[in-house]
Amino acid sequence: MSTQAKLAKQCVANILAAIEQAEDELARLDAFAGDGDHGAGMVRGMRAAHEAAQTAEGDLAGPVIAAAGTAFTNAAGGASGALFGMFIATVGQSLNAAPDTENVCRAVEAGVNVVCKLGKTKVGDKTMIDTLMPFVRALEEAAQQGLTPVEAWSYALPAAKSGMEATADMVSGRGRSSRLGERSRGGLDPGAVSAYYMLRAVADTLNTP
Amino acid sequence: MSTQAKLAKQCVANILAAIEQAEDELARLDAFAGDGDHGAGMVRGMRAAHEAAQTAEGDLAGPVIAAAGTAFTNAAGGASGALFGMFIATVGQSLNAAPDTENVCRAVEAGVNVVCKLGKTKVGDKTMIDTLMPFVRALEEAAQQGLTPVEAWSYALPAAKSGMEATADMVSGRGRSSRLGERSRGGLDPGAVSAYYMLRAVADTLNTP
Amino acid sequence: MTRLFNDPTQFKEEMIGGFTLAYSRYLRRVPDAAGVMALGAPQPGKVAVLIGGGSGHYPVFAGYVGKGMADVAVIGDVFTSPSGEQIYRCTKAVDGGAGVLYTYGNYSGDVLNFGMAEMRCQNEGIDVRTVTVTDDVASAEDVEDRRGIAGDFFMIKTAGASAARGDSLDDVEALTRRANDRTRSFGIAFGGCTLPGQSEPLFTVDPGKMELGLGLHGEPGIKSADMASASEIARMMVDIVLADAPADAGHKVAVLLNGLGSTKYEELFVLYKDIHAQLEASGLALHNPLVGEFAGSLNMAGCSLSLLWLDDELQALYDAPASTPAFTHL
Amino acid sequence: MTRLFNDPTQFKEEMIGGFTLAYSRYLRRVPDAAGVMALGAPQPGKVAVLIGGGSGHYPVFAGYVGKGMADVAVIGDVFTSPSGEQIYRCTKAVDGGAGVLYTYGNYSGDVLNFGMAEMRCQNEGIDVRTVTVTDDVASAEDVEDRRGIAGDFFMIKTAGASAARGDSLDDVEALTRRANDRTRSFGIAFGGCTLPGQSEPLFTVDPGKMELGLGLHGEPGIKSADMASASEIARMMVDIVLADAPADAGHKVAVLLNGLGSTKYEELFVLYKDIHAQLEASGLALHNPLVGEFAGSLNMAGCSLSLLWLDDELQALYDAPASTPAFTHL
Ligand SMILES: Nc1ncnc2c1ncn2[C@@H]1O[C@H](COP(=O)(O)OP(=O)(O)O)[C@@H](O)[C@H]1O
Ligand SMILES: Nc1ncnc2c1ncn2[C@@H]1O[C@H](COP(=O)(O)OP(=O)(O)O)[C@@H](O)[C@H]1O
Ligand SMILES: [Mg+2]
Ligand SMILES: [Mg+2]
Ligand SMILES: [Mg+2]
Ligand SMILES: [Mg+2]
């Protein structure tokens, strides 16, 4: 990959592919305790994000990611449209010119914090945060251990996966399904699953020679 | 049975029992090419007919049957409500004080003619007439052969049955199902079945010692 | 399926009870009869408009009783014409001395029962006229043999507006008949309805199929076809209705896209998009289209397109104000 | 299930297309946005009422745009809040300089997206206020955490009538909030709906069961119960709503019995009969009840009861005239 921007565009393209492939699964997960629109919304958002990313100019990754996030928010709608879009846009805006592991970690952390703030969520509420927060904590560890960004991302991915899996046994505290109380237990949170697929698609992209 | 009136009331009671038992079957037959209300309508009509018959005064059969028919028409609604009700009422009104076989035959014929006229129907249109008309023809034969009314009714019943069975292979020419053309072929006509059950219930009553 | 009921044999009575409680600002129960009549009826000197038929089709018929539409609706059991006796009583209740117009769908049971009531009222000196609705092009070749479906709405609106402005019975009858002569409908069904107390629907439609020529009483359609996209269905419906357009009827039409119970508004709007475009492409001017539920069949799934070819007089009646439980127009 | 569509990803766009073609006498498309606005909007000096949310709920929201109700509806994809960007554009389109009132159901996605738009508009100097609808007593203990269901109708009617008579933004907001504070709803579901392009419903209900505490988005209810007769259901709905009655709210209520797509009018009237009797027996005076489809969820089966405890001012607003595609009142 010749530039940061190209790599970022490739990440977005691969996220889109991953989300398109998972559309039906995400819809089914959302139908369990929600309203079934999560698959369609993520695909709509990612298609717009991809289009915006491809046409973004310059060599830096940040603006590409920021453009993708804004496009995602505008197109997707719904809770996840606002939150994933703001997450992606914030990561893009926070990423400075020289994305070493610490910078990447800080950018993702900024994105996660925006989601927590806007969504009034914390770990354990059975949301995308249960994937994203453990991922950020693991990224921090990787930064302290001096791993490269590519190594760090792969190092942190299992924490995201465990976080996602843990949502199955949680009772929803936020979002549409929170009205169901105990009945929301037993299914994975669709937003937590989307978040994991996004992070994994980035890992796959970074690890592709 | 001590009087004509008592016998007539017993006939009405037994018709009601037969129709109540057949309610679901009649509903299913009507659902095949019609609107599924025939079972409920016949039960509603016969319940009213029974009530009216039980409270009818005098020793003669005619007024009992006429009262039953009028009550049937008022309560049942629908095509069959109008036609069966007018049929029963006309039979009752046409039955004179000394119901020998010829009189009975003429009364039933008068009823059938009213149905043909009101309903603009003839044999072969896949209606109650396909049961009633062969029955009347057979009653006439029985009268010519000098059978008693009770014997004549039993003699004519098989003709009614064959007429009813023949409706399965007819294409509807009258009523709601006539709009279906060829698609109406293959099911018995619900009104033809009701008519047969009514005639059979009368035969059973007459033959009960 | 129909889930909310108590004793199925009491369904009609309880429905009338709840309906009159909810809408007592428009109408009241006809004393001693299964019907509802507009507040203020009978109005001496005004022609009365009587509609009716089986229930299960709300807002047809009771929903259209009120100012500017019907004076009375006679209410039969589900899918069952009311009896002549009930129709007779309702006629007597609303006659204001200027005569009564009956308008109802052309079904064997209705024709018999309304016909008996008409004869009886005529014998008692009430001038009764009848316009049976025959809008469904799928139901027969000859117009007189056709049944009435959602086009009912146009005839009720026409008759009601004509009577409301003080027209004579001759005129109300003639205008309503003219509206019927100029109305054409065609419908399709995707699934059958279930009568109260029954557990099986009246008919089922294979997934991937649709029934052409729906009946408003849960009768199966005239024939089956493969399920198609909304655009293809729009084209087919428009083609079939226009192929049967009345002669010399001009180019201005009132349009009614009617949804049956389980086919919802959003779907109807998607379908309507192409219907509108195709009607316009064929040179018609569309006047105040209506898209929604105007004549139902319990929870049946399907829809129908009705067109009324307007002239100036019919348009004035169509645009006249109305205020009823199910249709209000300023 | 949802059967009439072309490309499911275009469902919303095609729906808006057909809707605006049919009802161009009331409203038009918002330029460059997924929304519809009343003819005559923006009206300089008049507070604008903005409503919106996911689609699939017609007549909520677009059906209530017109005279005396909302000035604009922002239309999201099926069951999906519109994005902040679309809400922002619609706000800009209808602002007449006197401020904009947002009223919408209290769902996480809507709160986020409407909230973002509100902030952005405030930053640009447009005075925006928000009243989120929280009528569903089944959805949470605390009123602020509750979601909005069919009670939406009352808030749209209140806000629209208040704005239409020229009230200030402060007053429109205060009155709408008062209406929300005095509205309670409770619903049940019998069957789930199917999104366009999907073949399975969002949820199913065992025959013989019902779900208490329906969600308007096809979410399963809060808990299951055995199916009951209409009379038993009426009693339960009334008991639950009245148990949560607002304090000191008087005894006059507006009543709305809302049917979801596949639960039909006749059933609602049967149910309403006992609801009416029980509300009256508990000492309430019922004002202009409404029984029908006022807030849907595609072809879901179920119904809900909403009460708005009126005072003189709220009653005047409730009785004010309105003229929209889905609700007209003289
Ligand atoms: N307040 C919130 N904070 C964080 N995440 C949330 C919040 N509300 C919803 N989510 C996430 O969004 C997902 C649902 O997204 P989606 O179905 O697209 O939106 P909607 O709930 O509006 O239909 C949930 O699975 C959850 O992960
Ligand atoms: N015009 C007619 N002449 C004779 N019989 C008729 C006619 N129309 C209908 N029927 C009879 O009535 C039966 C249908 O009765 P029912 O279902 O109760 O009435 P509806 O058709 O009004 O729903 C038919 O099966 C047929 O036997
Ligand atoms: Mg969702
Ligand atoms: Mg029938
Ligand atoms: Mg019938
Ligand atoms: Mg949603």
mmCIF file of C-alpha atoms in Angstrom, chain A residues 37-179:
data_model
loop_
_atom_site.group_PDB
_atom_site.id
_atom_site.type_symbol
_atom_site.label_atom_id
_atom_site.label_comp_id
_atom_site.label_asym_id
_atom_site.label_seq_id
_atom_site.Cartn_x
_atom_site.Cartn_y
_atom_site.Cartn_z
ATOM 1 C CA ASP A 37 -33.246 -3.284 10.860
ATOM 2 C CA HIS A 38 -29.642 -3.491 11.949
ATOM 3 C CA GLY A 39 -28.389 -5.463 8.923
ATOM 4 C CA ALA A 40 -29.986 -3.157 6.376
ATOM 5 C CA GLY A 41 -28.880 -0.048 8.272
ATOM 6 C CA MET A 42 -25.251 -1.144 8.521
ATOM 7 C CA VAL A 43 -25.138 -2.013 4.831
ATOM 8 C CA ARG A 44 -26.730 1.303 3.865
ATOM 9 C CA GLY A 45 -24.302 3.169 6.094
ATOM 10 C CA MET A 46 -21.219 1.301 4.903
ATOM 11 C CA ARG A 47 -22.125 1.722 1.242
ATOM 12 C CA ALA A 48 -22.300 5.470 1.741
ATOM 13 C CA ALA A 49 -19.113 5.379 3.830
ATOM 14 C CA HIS A 50 -17.324 3.490 1.099
ATOM 15 C CA GLU A 51 -18.414 5.894 -1.587
ATOM 16 C CA ALA A 52 -17.306 8.884 0.482
ATOM 17 C CA ALA A 53 -13.985 7.249 1.364
ATOM 18 C CA GLN A 54 -13.165 6.401 -2.245
ATOM 19 C CA THR A 55 -13.655 9.986 -3.339
ATOM 20 C CA ALA A 56 -11.825 11.541 -0.364
ATOM 21 C CA GLU A 57 -8.683 13.394 -1.374
ATOM 22 C CA GLY A 58 -5.140 13.560 0.019
ATOM 23 C CA ASP A 59 -2.641 11.040 1.297
ATOM 24 C CA LEU A 60 -3.624 10.907 4.944
ATOM 25 C CA ALA A 61 -5.818 8.252 6.540
ATOM 26 C CA GLY A 62 -7.605 10.572 8.989
ATOM 27 C CA PRO A 63 -9.680 12.561 6.489
ATOM 28 C CA VAL A 64 -10.666 9.392 4.613
ATOM 29 C CA ILE A 65 -11.955 7.820 7.807
ATOM 30 C CA ALA A 66 -13.640 11.036 8.906
ATOM 31 C CA ALA A 67 -15.432 11.338 5.560
ATOM 32 C CA ALA A 68 -16.548 7.717 5.796
ATOM 33 C CA GLY A 69 -17.936 8.299 9.283
ATOM 34 C CA THR A 70 -19.902 11.386 8.346
ATOM 35 C CA ALA A 71 -21.351 9.636 5.305
ATOM 36 C CA PHE A 72 -22.257 6.650 7.464
ATOM 37 C CA THR A 73 -24.172 8.805 9.945
ATOM 38 C CA ASN A 74 -26.049 10.663 7.242
ATOM 39 C CA ALA A 75 -27.092 7.543 5.369
ATOM 40 C CA ALA A 76 -27.704 4.874 7.977
ATOM 41 C CA GLY A 77 -30.105 6.404 10.492
ATOM 42 C CA GLY A 78 -31.096 4.602 13.670
ATOM 43 C CA ALA A 79 -29.124 4.312 16.888
ATOM 44 C CA SER A 80 -26.282 2.466 15.275
ATOM 45 C CA GLY A 81 -26.158 4.957 12.385
ATOM 46 C CA ALA A 82 -25.576 7.827 14.763
ATOM 47 C CA LEU A 83 -23.169 5.942 17.028
ATOM 48 C CA PHE A 84 -21.049 4.007 14.531
ATOM 49 C CA GLY A 85 -20.921 7.069 12.300
ATOM 50 C CA MET A 86 -19.765 9.304 15.122
ATOM 51 C CA PHE A 87 -17.319 6.606 16.218
ATOM 52 C CA ILE A 88 -15.753 6.353 12.785
ATOM 53 C CA ALA A 89 -15.767 10.103 12.194
ATOM 54 C CA THR A 90 -14.187 10.748 15.590
ATOM 55 C CA VAL A 91 -11.483 8.163 14.996
ATOM 56 C CA GLY A 92 -10.723 9.841 11.663
ATOM 57 C CA GLN A 93 -10.670 13.335 13.141
ATOM 58 C CA SER A 94 -8.446 12.206 16.014
ATOM 59 C CA LEU A 95 -5.889 10.416 13.917
ATOM 60 C CA ASN A 96 -2.931 12.673 13.325
ATOM 61 C CA ALA A 97 -0.414 12.620 10.522
ATOM 62 C CA ALA A 98 1.929 10.026 12.006
ATOM 63 C CA PRO A 99 -0.246 7.172 13.223
ATOM 64 C CA ASP A 100 1.992 5.225 15.550
ATOM 65 C CA THR A 101 0.435 2.720 17.934
ATOM 66 C CA GLU A 102 -0.140 5.285 20.632
ATOM 67 C CA ASN A 103 -1.851 7.655 18.233
ATOM 68 C CA VAL A 104 -4.046 4.917 16.815
ATOM 69 C CA CYS A 105 -4.955 3.878 20.307
ATOM 70 C CA ARG A 106 -5.843 7.421 21.320
ATOM 71 C CA ALA A 107 -7.934 7.917 18.201
ATOM 72 C CA VAL A 108 -9.961 4.753 18.780
ATOM 73 C CA GLU A 109 -10.345 5.692 22.425
ATOM 74 C CA ALA A 110 -11.700 9.100 21.421
ATOM 75 C CA GLY A 111 -14.247 7.352 19.200
ATOM 76 C CA VAL A 112 -15.294 5.003 21.971
ATOM 77 C CA ASN A 113 -15.673 7.867 24.405
ATOM 78 C CA VAL A 114 -17.975 9.706 22.029
ATOM 79 C CA VAL A 115 -20.184 6.639 21.779
ATOM 80 C CA CYS A 116 -20.322 6.276 25.556
ATOM 81 C CA LYS A 117 -21.175 9.922 25.949
ATOM 82 C CA LEU A 118 -23.783 10.192 23.202
ATOM 83 C CA GLY A 119 -25.261 6.812 23.996
ATOM 84 C CA LYS A 120 -25.018 7.204 27.765
ATOM 85 C CA THR A 121 -23.608 3.691 27.812
ATOM 86 C CA LYS A 122 -21.029 1.788 29.765
ATOM 87 C CA VAL A 123 -19.570 -1.714 29.554
ATOM 88 C CA GLY A 124 -22.177 -4.308 30.455
ATOM 89 C CA ASP A 125 -25.136 -2.541 28.844
ATOM 90 C CA LYS A 126 -25.119 -5.060 25.958
ATOM 91 C CA THR A 127 -24.112 -2.676 23.191
ATOM 92 C CA MET A 128 -21.322 -2.113 20.708
ATOM 93 C CA ILE A 129 -19.358 -0.712 23.664
ATOM 94 C CA ASP A 130 -18.913 -4.231 25.004
ATOM 95 C CA THR A 131 -16.855 -4.963 21.907
ATOM 96 C CA LEU A 132 -15.131 -1.604 21.573
ATOM 97 C CA MET A 133 -14.087 -0.899 25.143
ATOM 98 C CA PRO A 134 -12.123 -4.138 25.767
ATOM 99 C CA PHE A 135 -10.541 -3.590 22.362
ATOM 100 C CA VAL A 136 -9.292 -0.139 23.376
ATOM 101 C CA ARG A 137 -7.973 -1.446 26.695
ATOM 102 C CA ALA A 138 -6.054 -4.181 24.859
ATOM 103 C CA LEU A 139 -4.735 -1.663 22.329
ATOM 104 C CA GLU A 140 -3.359 0.342 25.256
ATOM 105 C CA GLU A 141 -1.589 -2.707 26.574
ATOM 106 C CA ALA A 142 -0.107 -3.323 23.139
ATOM 107 C CA ALA A 143 1.096 0.268 22.943
ATOM 108 C CA GLN A 144 2.774 -0.076 26.341
ATOM 109 C CA GLN A 145 4.457 -3.258 25.106
ATOM 110 C CA GLY A 146 5.811 -1.334 22.109
ATOM 111 C CA LEU A 147 3.976 -3.280 19.370
ATOM 112 C CA THR A 148 3.574 -1.766 15.884
ATOM 113 C CA PRO A 149 0.080 -0.616 14.921
ATOM 114 C CA VAL A 150 -0.493 -3.721 12.797
ATOM 115 C CA GLU A 151 0.698 -6.014 15.584
ATOM 116 C CA ALA A 152 -1.292 -4.085 18.164
ATOM 117 C CA TRP A 153 -4.531 -4.377 16.210
ATOM 118 C CA SER A 154 -4.170 -8.137 15.922
ATOM 119 C CA TYR A 155 -3.154 -8.356 19.567
ATOM 120 C CA ALA A 156 -6.306 -6.527 20.666
ATOM 121 C CA LEU A 157 -8.809 -8.332 18.425
ATOM 122 C CA PRO A 158 -9.406 -11.323 20.731
ATOM 123 C CA ALA A 159 -10.425 -8.961 23.529
ATOM 124 C CA ALA A 160 -13.042 -7.488 21.177
ATOM 125 C CA LYS A 161 -14.265 -10.970 20.365
ATOM 126 C CA SER A 162 -14.622 -11.971 24.017
ATOM 127 C CA GLY A 163 -16.401 -8.725 24.716
ATOM 128 C CA MET A 164 -18.829 -9.377 21.882
ATOM 129 C CA GLU A 165 -19.449 -12.928 23.051
ATOM 130 C CA ALA A 166 -20.114 -11.766 26.579
ATOM 131 C CA THR A 167 -23.126 -9.767 25.379
ATOM 132 C CA ALA A 168 -25.075 -13.003 24.893
ATOM 133 C CA ASP A 169 -25.539 -13.370 28.601
ATOM 134 C CA MET A 170 -26.199 -9.711 29.360
ATOM 135 C CA VAL A 171 -29.508 -7.973 29.986
ATOM 136 C CA SER A 172 -29.864 -4.946 27.764
ATOM 137 C CA GLY A 173 -29.448 -1.605 29.509
ATOM 138 C CA ARG A 174 -29.552 0.672 26.480
ATOM 139 C CA GLY A 175 -31.345 0.971 23.189
ATOM 140 C CA ARG A 176 -34.553 -0.510 21.928
ATOM 141 C CA SER A 177 -34.091 -3.917 23.514
ATOM 142 C CA SER A 178 -33.626 -2.453 26.998
ATOM 143 C CA ARG A 179 -37.444 -2.426 27.321
#
